[in-house]
PDB file of C-alpha atoms in Angstrom:
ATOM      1  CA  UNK A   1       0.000   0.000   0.000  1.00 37.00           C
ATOM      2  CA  UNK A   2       0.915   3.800  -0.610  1.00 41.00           C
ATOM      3  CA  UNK A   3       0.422   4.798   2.823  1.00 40.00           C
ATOM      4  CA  UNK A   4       3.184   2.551   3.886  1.00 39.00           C
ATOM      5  CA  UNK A   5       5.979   5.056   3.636  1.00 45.00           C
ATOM      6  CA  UNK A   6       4.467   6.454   7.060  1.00 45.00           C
ATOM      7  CA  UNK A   7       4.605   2.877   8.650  1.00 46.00           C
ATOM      8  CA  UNK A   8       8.553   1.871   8.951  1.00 46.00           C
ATOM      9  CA  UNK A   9      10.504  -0.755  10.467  1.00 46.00           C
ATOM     10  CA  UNK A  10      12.469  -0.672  14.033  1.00 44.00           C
ATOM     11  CA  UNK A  11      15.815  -0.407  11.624  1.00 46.00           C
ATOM     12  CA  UNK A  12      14.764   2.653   9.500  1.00 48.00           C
ATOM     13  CA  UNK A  13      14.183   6.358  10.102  1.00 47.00           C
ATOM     14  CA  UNK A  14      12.233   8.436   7.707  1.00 53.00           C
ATOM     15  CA  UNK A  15      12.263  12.225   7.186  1.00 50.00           C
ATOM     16  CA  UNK A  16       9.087  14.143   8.362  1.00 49.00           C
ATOM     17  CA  UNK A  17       9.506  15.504   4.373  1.00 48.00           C
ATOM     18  CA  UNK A  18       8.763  11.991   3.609  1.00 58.00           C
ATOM     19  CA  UNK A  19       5.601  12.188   5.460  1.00 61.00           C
ATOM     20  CA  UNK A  20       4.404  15.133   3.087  1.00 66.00           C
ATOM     21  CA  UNK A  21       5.709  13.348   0.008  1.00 66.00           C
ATOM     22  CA  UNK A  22       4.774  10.358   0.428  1.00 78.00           C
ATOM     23  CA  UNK A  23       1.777   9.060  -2.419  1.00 81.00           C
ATOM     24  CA  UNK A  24      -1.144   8.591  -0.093  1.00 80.00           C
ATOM     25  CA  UNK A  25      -0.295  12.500   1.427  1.00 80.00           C
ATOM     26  CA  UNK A  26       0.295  13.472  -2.382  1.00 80.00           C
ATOM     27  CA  UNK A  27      -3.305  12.743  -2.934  1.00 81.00           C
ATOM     28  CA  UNK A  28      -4.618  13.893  -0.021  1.00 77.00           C
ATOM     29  CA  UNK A  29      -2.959  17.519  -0.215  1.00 76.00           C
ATOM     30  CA  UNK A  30      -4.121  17.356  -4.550  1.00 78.00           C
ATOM     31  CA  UNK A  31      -7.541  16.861  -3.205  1.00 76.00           C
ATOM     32  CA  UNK A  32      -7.223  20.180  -1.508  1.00 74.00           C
ATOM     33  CA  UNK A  33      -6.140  21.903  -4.165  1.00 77.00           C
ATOM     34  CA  UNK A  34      -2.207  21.910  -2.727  1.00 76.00           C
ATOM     35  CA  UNK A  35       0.576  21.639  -3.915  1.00 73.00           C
ATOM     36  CA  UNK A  36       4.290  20.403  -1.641  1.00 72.00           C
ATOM     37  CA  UNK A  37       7.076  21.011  -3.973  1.00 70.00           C
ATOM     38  CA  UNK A  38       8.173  17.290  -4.359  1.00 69.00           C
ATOM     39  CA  UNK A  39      11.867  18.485  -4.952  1.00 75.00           C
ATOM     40  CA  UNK A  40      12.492  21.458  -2.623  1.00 76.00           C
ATOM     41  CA  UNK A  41      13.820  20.773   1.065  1.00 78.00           C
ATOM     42  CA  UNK A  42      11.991  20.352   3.875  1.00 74.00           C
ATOM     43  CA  UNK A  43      11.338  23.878   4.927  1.00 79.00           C
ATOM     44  CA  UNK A  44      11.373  25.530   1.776  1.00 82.00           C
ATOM     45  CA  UNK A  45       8.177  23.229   0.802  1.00 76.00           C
ATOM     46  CA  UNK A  46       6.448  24.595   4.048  1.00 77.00           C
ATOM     47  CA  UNK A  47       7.282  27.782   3.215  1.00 83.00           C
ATOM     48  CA  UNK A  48       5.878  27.149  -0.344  1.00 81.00           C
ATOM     49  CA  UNK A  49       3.077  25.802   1.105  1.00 78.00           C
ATOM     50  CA  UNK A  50       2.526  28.829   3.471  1.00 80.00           C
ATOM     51  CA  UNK A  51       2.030  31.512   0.701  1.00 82.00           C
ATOM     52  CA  UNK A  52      -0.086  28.797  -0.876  1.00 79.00           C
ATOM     53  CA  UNK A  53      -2.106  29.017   1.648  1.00 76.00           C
ATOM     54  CA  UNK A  54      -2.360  32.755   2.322  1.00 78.00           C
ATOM     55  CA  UNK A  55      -4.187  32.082   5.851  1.00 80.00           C
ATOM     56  CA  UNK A  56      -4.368  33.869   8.747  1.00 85.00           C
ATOM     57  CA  UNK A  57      -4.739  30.180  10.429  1.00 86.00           C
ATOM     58  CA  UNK A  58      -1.724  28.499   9.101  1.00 84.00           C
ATOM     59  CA  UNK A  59      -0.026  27.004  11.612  1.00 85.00           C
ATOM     60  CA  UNK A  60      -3.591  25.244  12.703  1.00 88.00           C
ATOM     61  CA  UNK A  61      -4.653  24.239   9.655  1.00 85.00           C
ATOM     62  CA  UNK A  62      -1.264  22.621   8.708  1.00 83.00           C
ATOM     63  CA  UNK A  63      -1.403  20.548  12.328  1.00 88.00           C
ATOM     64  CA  UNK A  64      -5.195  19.541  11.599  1.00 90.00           C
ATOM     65  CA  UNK A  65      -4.165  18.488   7.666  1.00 86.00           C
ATOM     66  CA  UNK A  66      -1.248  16.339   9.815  1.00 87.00           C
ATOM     67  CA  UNK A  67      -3.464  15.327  12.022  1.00 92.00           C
ATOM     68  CA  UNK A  68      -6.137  13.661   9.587  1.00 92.00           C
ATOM     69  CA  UNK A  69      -3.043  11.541   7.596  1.00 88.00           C
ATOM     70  CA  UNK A  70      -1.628  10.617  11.510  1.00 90.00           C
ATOM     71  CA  UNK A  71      -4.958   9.109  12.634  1.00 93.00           C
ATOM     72  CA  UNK A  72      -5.347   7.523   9.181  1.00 90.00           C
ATOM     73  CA  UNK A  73      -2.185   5.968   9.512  1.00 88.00           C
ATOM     74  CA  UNK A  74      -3.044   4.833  13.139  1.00 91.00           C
ATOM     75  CA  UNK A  75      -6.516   3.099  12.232  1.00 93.00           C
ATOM     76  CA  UNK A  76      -4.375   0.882   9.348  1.00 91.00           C
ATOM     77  CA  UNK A  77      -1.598   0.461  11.898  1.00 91.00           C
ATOM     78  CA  UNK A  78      -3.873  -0.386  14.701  1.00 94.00           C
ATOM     79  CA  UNK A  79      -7.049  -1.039  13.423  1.00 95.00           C
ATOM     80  CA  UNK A  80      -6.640  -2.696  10.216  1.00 93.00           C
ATOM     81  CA  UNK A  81      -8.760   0.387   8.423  1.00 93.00           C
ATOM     82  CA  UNK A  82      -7.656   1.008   5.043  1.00 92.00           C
ATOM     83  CA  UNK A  83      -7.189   4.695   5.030  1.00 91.00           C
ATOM     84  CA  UNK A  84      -8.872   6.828   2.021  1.00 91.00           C
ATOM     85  CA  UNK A  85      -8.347  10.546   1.151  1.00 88.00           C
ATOM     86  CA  UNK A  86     -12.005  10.686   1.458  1.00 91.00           C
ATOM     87  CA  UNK A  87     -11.644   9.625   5.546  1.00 92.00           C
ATOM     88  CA  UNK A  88      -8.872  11.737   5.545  1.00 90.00           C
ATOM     89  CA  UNK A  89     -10.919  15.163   4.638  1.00 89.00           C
ATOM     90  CA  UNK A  90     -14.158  13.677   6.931  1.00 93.00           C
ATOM     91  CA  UNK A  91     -11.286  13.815   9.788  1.00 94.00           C
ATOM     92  CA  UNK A  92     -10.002  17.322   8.592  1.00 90.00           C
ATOM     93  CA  UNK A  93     -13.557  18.981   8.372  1.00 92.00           C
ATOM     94  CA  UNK A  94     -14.614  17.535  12.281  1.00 94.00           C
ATOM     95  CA  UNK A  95     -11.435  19.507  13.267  1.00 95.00           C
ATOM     96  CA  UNK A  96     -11.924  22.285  11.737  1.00 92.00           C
ATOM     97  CA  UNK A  97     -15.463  22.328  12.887  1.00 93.00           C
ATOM     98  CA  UNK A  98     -14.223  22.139  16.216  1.00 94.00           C
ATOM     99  CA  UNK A  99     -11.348  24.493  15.814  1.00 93.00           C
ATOM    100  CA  UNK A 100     -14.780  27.349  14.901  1.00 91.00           C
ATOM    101  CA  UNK A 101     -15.344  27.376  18.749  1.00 90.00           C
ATOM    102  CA  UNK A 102     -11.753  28.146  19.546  1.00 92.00           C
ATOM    103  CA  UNK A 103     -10.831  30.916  16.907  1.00 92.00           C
ATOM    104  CA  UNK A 104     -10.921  34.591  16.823  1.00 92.00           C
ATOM    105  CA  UNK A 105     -13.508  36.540  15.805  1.00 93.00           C
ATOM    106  CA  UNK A 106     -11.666  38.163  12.801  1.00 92.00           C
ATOM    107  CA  UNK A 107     -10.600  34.458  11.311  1.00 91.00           C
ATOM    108  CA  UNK A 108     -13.966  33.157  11.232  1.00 91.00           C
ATOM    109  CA  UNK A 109     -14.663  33.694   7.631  1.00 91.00           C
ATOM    110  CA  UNK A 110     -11.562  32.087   6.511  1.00 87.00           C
ATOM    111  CA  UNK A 111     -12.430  29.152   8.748  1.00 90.00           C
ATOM    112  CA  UNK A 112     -15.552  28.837   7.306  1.00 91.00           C
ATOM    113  CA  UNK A 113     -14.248  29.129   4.212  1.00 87.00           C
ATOM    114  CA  UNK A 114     -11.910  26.317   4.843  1.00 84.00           C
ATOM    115  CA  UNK A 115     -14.920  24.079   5.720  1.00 87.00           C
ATOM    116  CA  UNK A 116     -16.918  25.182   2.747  1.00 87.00           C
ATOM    117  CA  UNK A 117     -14.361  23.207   0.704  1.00 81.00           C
ATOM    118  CA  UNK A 118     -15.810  19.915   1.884  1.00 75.00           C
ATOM    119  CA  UNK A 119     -19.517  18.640   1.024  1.00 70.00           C
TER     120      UNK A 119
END
C-alpha cells in the first residue's frame, strides 16, 4: 500500500519531508487543491506551502491536515482500516469544525471558508 511510507521498520528512520511526500499524502494535499514542492527541502516546501495558503490560520490548519493523515495511519496500523483521502478530509472537516469554537472573531470567515471546501 501507498500509505506505507508512514509505517517503517524498528531499523529505519524516515524524514518528516517523507511524510508530506509520500503518495497517499500526495493525494490527499491534490484533493485540496495543494501543492508540496516534491523536490524542494523540507522547509522551503512549508514555506511554499505557506504563501499557498495565504491564511491567517496556518499554523492550525497545517497541524489539523497532519493530524487527519496521523490518525489515518493509526486506524491501518492499529485497526486494520484502510485509510482513504475521502476519511482523511471527513477527519479534517470535524477539526476544523471544532477548531470554529476556539478561533478569533476576525478568522472566522476564513475558517468557514476552509470548511466550505468539503460537502
Amino acid at each position: 500500500m501507498d500509505m506505507v511510507i508512514l509505517v517503517q521498520d524498528k531499523t529505519q528512520r524516515k524524514e518528516f519531508s517523507d511524510g508530506l511526500k509520500c503518495p497517499f499524502s500526495q493525494s490527499y494535499w491534490n484533493l485540496l487543491n495543494l501543492q508540496i514542492a516534491l523536490q524542494a527541502p523540507t522547509l522551503q516546501s512549508l514555506d511554499l506551502l505557506k504563501f499557498e495558503l495565504h491564511s491567517p490560520l496556518f499554523k492550525s490548519i497545517f497541524i489539523l491536515l497532519c493530524w487527519a493523515i496521523w490518525t489515518s495511519r493509526n486506524g491501518f496500523i492499529f485497526e486494520g482500516i484502510q485509510p482513504t483521502v475521502d476519511g482523511c478530509c471527513r477527519t479534517l472537516k470535524k477539526e476544523l469544525d471544532l477548531l470554529q469554537h476556539r478561533v478569533k472573531i476576525k478568522h472566522k470567515q476564513h475558517l468557514e471558508e476552509w470548511l466550505n471546501r468539503f460537502p
